[in-house]
GROMACS .gro file of C-alpha atoms in nm:
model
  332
    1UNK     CA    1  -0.329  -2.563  -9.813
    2UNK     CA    2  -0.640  -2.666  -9.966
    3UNK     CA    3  -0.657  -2.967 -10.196
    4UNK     CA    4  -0.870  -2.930 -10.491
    5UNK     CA    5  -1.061  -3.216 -10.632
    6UNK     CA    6  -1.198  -3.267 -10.934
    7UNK     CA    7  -1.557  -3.431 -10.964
    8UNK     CA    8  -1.926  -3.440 -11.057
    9UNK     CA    9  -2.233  -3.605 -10.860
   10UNK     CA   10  -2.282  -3.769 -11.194
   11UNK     CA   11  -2.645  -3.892 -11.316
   12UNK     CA   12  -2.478  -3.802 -11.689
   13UNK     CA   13  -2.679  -3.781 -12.031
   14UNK     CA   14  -2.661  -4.055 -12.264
   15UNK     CA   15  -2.443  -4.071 -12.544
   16UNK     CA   16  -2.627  -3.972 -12.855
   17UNK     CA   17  -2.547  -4.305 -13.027
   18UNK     CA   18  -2.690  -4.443 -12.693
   19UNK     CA   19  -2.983  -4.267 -12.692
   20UNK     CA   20  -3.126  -4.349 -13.038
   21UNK     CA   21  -2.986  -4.714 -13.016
   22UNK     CA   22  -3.160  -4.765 -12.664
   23UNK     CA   23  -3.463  -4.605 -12.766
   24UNK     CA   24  -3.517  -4.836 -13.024
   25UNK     CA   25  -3.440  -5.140 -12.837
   26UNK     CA   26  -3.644  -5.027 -12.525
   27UNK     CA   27  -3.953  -5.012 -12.793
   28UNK     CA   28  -3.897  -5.313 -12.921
   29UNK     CA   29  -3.848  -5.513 -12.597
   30UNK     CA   30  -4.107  -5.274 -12.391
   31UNK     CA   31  -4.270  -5.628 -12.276
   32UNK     CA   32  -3.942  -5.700 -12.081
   33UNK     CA   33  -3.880  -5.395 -11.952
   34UNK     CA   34  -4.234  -5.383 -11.731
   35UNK     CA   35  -4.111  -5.766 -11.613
   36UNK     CA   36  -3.755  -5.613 -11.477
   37UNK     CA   37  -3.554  -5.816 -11.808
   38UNK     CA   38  -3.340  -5.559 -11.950
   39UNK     CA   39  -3.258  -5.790 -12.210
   40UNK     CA   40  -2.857  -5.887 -12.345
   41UNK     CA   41  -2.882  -5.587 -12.615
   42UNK     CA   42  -2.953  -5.368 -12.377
   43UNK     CA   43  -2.729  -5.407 -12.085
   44UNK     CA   44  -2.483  -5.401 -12.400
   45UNK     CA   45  -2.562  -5.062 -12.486
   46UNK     CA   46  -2.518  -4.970 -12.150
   47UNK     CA   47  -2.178  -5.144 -12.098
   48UNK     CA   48  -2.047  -4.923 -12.384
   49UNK     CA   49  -2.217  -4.648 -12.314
   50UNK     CA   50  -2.050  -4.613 -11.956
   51UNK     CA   51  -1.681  -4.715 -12.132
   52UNK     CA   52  -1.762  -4.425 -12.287
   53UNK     CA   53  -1.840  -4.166 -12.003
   54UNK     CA   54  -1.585  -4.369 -11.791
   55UNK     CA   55  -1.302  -4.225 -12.072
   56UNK     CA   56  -1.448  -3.874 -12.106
   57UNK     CA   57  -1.351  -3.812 -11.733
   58UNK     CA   58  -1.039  -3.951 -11.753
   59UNK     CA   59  -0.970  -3.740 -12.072
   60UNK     CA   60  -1.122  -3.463 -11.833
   61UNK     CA   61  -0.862  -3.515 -11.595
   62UNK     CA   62  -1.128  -3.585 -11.299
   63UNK     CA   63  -0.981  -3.691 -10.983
   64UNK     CA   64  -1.305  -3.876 -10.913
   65UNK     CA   65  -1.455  -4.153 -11.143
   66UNK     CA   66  -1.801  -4.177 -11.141
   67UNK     CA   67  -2.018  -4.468 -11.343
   68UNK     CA   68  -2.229  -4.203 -11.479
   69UNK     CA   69  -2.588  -4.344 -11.412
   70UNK     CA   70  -2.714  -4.390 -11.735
   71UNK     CA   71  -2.942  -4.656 -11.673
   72UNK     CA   72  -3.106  -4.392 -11.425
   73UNK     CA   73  -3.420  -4.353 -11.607
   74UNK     CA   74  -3.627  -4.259 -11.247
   75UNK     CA   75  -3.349  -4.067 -11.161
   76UNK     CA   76  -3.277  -4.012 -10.765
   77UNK     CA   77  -3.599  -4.270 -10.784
   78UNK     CA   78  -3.377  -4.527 -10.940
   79UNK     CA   79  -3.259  -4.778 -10.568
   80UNK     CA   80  -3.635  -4.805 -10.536
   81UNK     CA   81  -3.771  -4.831 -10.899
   82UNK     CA   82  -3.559  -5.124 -10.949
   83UNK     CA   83  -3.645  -5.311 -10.620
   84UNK     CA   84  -3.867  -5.604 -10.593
   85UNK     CA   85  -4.057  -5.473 -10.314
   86UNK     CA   86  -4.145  -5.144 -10.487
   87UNK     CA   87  -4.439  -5.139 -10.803
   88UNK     CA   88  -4.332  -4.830 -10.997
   89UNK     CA   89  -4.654  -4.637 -11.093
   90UNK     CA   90  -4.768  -4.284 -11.295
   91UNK     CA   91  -4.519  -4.031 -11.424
   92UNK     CA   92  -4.396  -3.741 -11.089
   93UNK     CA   93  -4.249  -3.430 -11.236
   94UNK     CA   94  -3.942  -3.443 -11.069
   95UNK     CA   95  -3.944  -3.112 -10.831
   96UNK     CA   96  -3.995  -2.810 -10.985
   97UNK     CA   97  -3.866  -2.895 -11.394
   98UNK     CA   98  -3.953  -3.076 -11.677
   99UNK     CA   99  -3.821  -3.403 -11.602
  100UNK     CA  100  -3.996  -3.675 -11.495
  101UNK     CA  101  -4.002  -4.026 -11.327
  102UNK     CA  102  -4.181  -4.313 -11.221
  103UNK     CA  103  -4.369  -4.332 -10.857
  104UNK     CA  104  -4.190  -4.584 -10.652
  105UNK     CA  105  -4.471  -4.675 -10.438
  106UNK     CA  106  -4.250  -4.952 -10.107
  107UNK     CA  107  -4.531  -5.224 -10.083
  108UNK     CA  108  -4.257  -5.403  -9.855
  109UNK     CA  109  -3.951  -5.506  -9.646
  110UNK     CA  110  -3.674  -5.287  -9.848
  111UNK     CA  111  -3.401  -5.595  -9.847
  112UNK     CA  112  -3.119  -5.602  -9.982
  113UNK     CA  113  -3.101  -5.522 -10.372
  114UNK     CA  114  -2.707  -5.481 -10.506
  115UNK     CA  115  -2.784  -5.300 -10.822
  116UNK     CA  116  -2.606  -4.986 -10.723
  117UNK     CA  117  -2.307  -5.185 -10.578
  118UNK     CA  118  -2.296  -5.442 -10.939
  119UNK     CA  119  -2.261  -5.069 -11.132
  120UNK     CA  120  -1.954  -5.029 -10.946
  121UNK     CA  121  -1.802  -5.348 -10.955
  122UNK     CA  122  -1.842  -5.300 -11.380
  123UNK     CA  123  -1.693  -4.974 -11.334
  124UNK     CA  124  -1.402  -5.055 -11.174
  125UNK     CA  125  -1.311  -5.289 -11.429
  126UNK     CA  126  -1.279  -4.979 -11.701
  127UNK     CA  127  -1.044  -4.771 -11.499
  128UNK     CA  128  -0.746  -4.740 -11.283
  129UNK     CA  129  -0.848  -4.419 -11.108
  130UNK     CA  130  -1.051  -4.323 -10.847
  131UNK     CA  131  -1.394  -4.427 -10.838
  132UNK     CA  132  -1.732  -4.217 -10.665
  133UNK     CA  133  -2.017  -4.366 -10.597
  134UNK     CA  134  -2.327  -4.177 -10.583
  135UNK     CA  135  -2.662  -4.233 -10.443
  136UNK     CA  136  -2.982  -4.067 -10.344
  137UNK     CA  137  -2.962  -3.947  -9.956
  138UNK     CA  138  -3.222  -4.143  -9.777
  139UNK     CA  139  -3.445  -3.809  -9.698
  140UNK     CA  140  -3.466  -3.672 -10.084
  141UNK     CA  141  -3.524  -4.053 -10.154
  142UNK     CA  142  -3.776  -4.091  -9.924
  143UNK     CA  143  -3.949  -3.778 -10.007
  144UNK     CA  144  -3.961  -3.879 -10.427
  145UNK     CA  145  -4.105  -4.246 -10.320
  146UNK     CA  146  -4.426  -4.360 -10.182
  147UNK     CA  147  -4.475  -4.546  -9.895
  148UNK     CA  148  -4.718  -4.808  -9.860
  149UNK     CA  149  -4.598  -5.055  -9.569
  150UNK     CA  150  -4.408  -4.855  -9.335
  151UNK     CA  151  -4.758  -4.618  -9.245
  152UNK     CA  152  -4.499  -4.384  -9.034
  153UNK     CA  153  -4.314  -4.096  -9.199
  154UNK     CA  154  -4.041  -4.173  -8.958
  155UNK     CA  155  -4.038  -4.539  -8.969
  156UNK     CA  156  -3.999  -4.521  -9.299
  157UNK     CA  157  -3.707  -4.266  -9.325
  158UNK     CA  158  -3.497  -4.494  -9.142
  159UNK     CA  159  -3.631  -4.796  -9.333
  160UNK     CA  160  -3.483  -4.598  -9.638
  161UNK     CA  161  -3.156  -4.539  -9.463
  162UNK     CA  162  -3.089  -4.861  -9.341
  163UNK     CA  163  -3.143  -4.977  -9.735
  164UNK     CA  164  -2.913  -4.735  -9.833
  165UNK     CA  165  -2.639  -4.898  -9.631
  166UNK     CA  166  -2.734  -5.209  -9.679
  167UNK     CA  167  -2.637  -5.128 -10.087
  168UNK     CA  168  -2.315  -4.944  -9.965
  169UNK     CA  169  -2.200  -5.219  -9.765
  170UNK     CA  170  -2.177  -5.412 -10.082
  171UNK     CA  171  -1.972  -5.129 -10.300
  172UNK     CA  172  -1.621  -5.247 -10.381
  173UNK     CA  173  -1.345  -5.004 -10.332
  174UNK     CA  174  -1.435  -4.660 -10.360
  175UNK     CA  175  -1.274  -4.331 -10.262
  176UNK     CA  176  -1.559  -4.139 -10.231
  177UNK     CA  177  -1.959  -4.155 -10.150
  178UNK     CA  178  -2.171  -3.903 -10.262
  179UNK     CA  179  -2.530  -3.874 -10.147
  180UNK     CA  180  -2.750  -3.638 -10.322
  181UNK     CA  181  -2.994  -3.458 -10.098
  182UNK     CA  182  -3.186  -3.172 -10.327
  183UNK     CA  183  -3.482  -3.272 -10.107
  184UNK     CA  184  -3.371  -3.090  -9.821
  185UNK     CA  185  -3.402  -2.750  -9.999
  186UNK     CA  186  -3.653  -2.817 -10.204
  187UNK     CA  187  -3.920  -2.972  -9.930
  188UNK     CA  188  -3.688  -2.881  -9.587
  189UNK     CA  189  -3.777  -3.118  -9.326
  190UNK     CA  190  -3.981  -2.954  -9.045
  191UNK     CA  191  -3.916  -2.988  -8.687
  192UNK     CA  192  -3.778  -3.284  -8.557
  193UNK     CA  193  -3.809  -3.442  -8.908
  194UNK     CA  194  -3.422  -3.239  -8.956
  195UNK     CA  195  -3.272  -3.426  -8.710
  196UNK     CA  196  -3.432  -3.765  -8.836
  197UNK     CA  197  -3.292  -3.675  -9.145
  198UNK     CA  198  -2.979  -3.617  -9.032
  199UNK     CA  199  -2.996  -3.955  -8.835
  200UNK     CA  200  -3.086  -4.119  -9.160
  201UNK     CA  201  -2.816  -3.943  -9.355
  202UNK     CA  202  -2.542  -4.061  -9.075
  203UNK     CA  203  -2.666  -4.440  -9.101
  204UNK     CA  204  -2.590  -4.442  -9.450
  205UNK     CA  205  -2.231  -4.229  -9.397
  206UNK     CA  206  -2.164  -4.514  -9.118
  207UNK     CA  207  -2.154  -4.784  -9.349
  208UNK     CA  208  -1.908  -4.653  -9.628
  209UNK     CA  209  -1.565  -4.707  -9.576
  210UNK     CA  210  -1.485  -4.424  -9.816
  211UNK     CA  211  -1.509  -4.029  -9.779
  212UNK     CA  212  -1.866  -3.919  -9.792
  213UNK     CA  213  -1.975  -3.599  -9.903
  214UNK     CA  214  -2.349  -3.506  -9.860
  215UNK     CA  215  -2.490  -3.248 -10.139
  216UNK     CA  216  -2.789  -3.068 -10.127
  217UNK     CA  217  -2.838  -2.814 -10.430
  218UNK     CA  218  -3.105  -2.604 -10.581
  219UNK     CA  219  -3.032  -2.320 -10.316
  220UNK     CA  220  -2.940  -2.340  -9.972
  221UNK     CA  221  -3.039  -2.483  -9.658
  222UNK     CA  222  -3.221  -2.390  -9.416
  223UNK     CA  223  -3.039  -2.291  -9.091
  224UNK     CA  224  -3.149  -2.571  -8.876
  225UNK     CA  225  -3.142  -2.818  -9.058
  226UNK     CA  226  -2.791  -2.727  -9.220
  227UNK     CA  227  -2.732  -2.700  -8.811
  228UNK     CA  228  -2.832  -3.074  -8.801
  229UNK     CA  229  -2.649  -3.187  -9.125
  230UNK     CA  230  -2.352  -3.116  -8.951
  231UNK     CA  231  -2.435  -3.352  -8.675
  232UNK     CA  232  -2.426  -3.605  -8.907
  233UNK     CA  233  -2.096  -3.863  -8.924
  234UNK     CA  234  -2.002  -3.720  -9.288
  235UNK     CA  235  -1.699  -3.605  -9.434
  236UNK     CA  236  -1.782  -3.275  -9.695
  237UNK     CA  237  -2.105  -3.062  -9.759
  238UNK     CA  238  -2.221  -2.936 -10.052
  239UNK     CA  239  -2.297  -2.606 -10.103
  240UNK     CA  240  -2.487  -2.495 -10.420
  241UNK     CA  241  -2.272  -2.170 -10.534
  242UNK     CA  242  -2.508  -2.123 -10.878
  243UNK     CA  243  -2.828  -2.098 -10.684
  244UNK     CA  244  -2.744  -1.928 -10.367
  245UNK     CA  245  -2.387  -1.784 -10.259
  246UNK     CA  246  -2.533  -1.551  -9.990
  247UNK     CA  247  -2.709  -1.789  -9.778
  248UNK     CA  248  -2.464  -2.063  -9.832
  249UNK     CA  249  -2.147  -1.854  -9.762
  250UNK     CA  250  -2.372  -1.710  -9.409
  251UNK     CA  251  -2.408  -2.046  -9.326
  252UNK     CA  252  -2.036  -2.129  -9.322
  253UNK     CA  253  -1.952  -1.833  -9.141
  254UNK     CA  254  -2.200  -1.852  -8.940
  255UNK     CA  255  -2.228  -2.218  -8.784
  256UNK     CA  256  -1.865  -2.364  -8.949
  257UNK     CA  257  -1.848  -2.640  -9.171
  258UNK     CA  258  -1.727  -2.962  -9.243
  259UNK     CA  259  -1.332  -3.007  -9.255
  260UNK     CA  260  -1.387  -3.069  -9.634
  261UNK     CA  261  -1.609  -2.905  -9.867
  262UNK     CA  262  -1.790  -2.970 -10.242
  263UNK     CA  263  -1.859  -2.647 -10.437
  264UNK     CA  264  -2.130  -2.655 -10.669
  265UNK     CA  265  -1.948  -2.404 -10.919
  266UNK     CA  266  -2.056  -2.497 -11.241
  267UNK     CA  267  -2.432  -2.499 -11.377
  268UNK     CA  268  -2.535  -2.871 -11.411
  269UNK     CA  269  -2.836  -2.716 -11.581
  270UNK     CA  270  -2.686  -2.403 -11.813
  271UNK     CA  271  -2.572  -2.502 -12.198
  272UNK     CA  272  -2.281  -2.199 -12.105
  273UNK     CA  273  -1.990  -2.354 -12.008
  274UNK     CA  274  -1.749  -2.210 -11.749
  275UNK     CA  275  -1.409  -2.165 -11.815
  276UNK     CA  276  -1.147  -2.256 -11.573
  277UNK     CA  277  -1.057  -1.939 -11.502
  278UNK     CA  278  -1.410  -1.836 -11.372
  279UNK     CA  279  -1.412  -2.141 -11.163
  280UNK     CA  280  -1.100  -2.063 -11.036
  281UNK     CA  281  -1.238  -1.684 -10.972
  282UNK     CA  282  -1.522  -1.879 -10.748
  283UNK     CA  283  -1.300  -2.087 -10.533
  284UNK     CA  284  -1.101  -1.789 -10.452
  285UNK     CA  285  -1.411  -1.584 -10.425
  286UNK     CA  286  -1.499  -1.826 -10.170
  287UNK     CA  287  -1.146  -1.857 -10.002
  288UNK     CA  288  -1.225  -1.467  -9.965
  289UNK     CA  289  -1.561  -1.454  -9.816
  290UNK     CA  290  -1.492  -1.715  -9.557
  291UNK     CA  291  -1.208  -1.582  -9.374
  292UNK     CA  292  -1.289  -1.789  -9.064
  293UNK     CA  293  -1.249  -2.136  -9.238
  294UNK     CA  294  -0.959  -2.365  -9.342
  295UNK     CA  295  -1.081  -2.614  -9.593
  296UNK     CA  296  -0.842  -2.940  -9.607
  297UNK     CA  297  -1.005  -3.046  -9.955
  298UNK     CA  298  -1.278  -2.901 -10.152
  299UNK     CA  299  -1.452  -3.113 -10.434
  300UNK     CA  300  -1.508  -2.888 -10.738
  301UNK     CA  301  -1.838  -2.997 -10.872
  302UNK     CA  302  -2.156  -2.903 -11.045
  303UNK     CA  303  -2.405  -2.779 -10.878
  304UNK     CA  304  -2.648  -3.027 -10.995
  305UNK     CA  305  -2.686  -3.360 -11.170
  306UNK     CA  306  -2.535  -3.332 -11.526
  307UNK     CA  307  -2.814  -3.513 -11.727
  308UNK     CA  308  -2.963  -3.228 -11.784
  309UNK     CA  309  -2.755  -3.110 -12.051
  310UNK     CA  310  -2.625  -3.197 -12.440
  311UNK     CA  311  -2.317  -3.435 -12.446
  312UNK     CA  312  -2.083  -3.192 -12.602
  313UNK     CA  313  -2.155  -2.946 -12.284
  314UNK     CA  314  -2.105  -3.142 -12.044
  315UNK     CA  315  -1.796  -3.284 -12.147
  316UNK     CA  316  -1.652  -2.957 -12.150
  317UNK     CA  317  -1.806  -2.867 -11.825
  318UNK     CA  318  -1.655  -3.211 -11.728
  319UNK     CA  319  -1.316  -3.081 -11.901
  320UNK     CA  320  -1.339  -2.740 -11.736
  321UNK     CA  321  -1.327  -2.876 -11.374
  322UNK     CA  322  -1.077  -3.066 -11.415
  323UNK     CA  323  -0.823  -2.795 -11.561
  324UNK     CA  324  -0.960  -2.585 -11.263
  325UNK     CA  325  -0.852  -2.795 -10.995
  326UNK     CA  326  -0.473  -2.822 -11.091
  327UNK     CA  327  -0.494  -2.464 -10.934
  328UNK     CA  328  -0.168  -2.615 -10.655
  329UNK     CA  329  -0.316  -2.408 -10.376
  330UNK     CA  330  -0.583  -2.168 -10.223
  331UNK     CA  331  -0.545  -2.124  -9.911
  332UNK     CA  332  -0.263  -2.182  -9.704
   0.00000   0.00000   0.00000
């Protein structure tokens, strides 16, 4: 039997109250902002703005609790944009849309930082349920940053991946790790660069005491380096099912999987929202074409981060999942 979990890789929009009310006070208090100082009225907004998200997935039934991200401004960007060895420069379009961040350009050592790790520690004062973190992977953060210390593609990699554990040795209690890895579709790492990247991506999984679940999306990997991925010390891939169900589903049959699995079922980016049934229809569509595996837990998910979309969508996106995942069992 196949238990079916609930969840998003977060990176949520803003409330609309939070929007216009941050927007404001980030105009008026731009001057702290460039000197790191969020200022008190600001992390207030936040704090209520993630009470807020933190309540919409319970309402939603998630089996996962994520913080939400909403200070993410940089998005995947944000570990480095935030560190005092990094100067964030000029706006990046962020891969191949029309968001945006900032160019975090590593001038130095990447120490130790705990931002990530204090967004958890608020976030598991709002709820009783499970909490996910979520992070960049080291090789899609590595790819959006700039490095100006390291002066070796490699080096650096594992520079960012021994960061990245560094900040998840200091999580509190979590059930679950995400790291988000759209960078290895969307700029595949060449030749020996896939297994770096799955070196990196295993330093980071090492550290965790928690189920990790790596998730590329925007298509499907290549074969070797999903070949490599595999190598790595995690507990679920992702597989983008809105993007690319052929290559994704030929990959599973074709070189196995991890004993658990996160379906990207629902577009992160579409305003149409899925009913339960369809995503239902998916899973077993799924079940179906991979007669060869036996999934011990698959984490029903978007596809994609979630910030892409208006609040009322993706809190019934957010609902959606979480009505599709009482299904009591798929394969047995």
């Amino acid at each position: 039997m196949t238990e079916l979990v609930a969840t998003s890789p977060g990176l949520y929009p803003l409330p609309d109250w939070a929007k216009e009310e941050l927007a404001d006070l980030k105009g008026r208090q731009k001057h702290d902002l460039i000197s790191g100082d969020e200022g008190e009225e600001i992390v207030d907004a936040y704090e209520r703005a993630r009470e807020e998200v933190v309540g919409v997935q319970e309402s939603a039934g998630l089996d996962r609790i994520v913080e939400g991200q909403l200070r993410w401004d940089d998005m995947l960007a944000h570990p480095l944009a935030v560190h005092d060895s990094v100067e964030t420069r000029g706006i990046v379009r962020y891969y191949d849309n029309n968001n945006f961040y900032r160019d975090p350009a590593v001038q130095d050592e990447l120490d130790f930082d705990g931002d990530v790790a204090a967004e958890l520690e608020a976030t598991a004062e709002l709820t009783d349920e499970s909490l996910q973190a979520v992070l960049p992977g080291p090789y899609s953060l590595a790819d959006l940053a700039t490095d100006e210390h390291y002066g070796d593609d490699a080096e650096f990699l594992a520079a960012i991946g021994e960061f990245l554990a560094g900040e998840v040795d200091a999580f509190p209690d979590v059930e679950t790790l995400t790291l988000l890895e759209p960078s290895l579709v969307e700029n595949a790492p060449e030749d020996g660069e896939d297994e770096r990247a799955s070196e990196a991506i295993d330093a980071v999984a090492s550290a965790a005491d928690a189920e990790v679940v790596v998730q590329p999306y925007w298509g499907a990997l290549e074969e070797k380096v999903y070949a490599h991925l595999l190598d790595a010390d995690v507990d679920a891939v992702g597989f983008d099912f809105v993007a690319n169900k052929e290559q994704n589903i030929y990959n599973i049959n074709e070189y196995g999987a991890t004993d658990d699995v996160a379906l990207g079922l629902v577009d992160g980016q579409n305003t149409l929202v899925e009913t339960p049934e369809t995503i239902r229809e998916r899973v077993e569509w799924i079940d179906d074409q991979t007669p060869g595996a036996d999934f011990e837990r698959a984490y029903l998910t978007s596809n994609t981060e979630l910030f892409y979309l208006p609040v009322n969508k993706f809190e019934a996106k957010l609902e959606a999942l979480g009505e599709a995942a009482d299904i009591a069992e798929v394969k047995a």
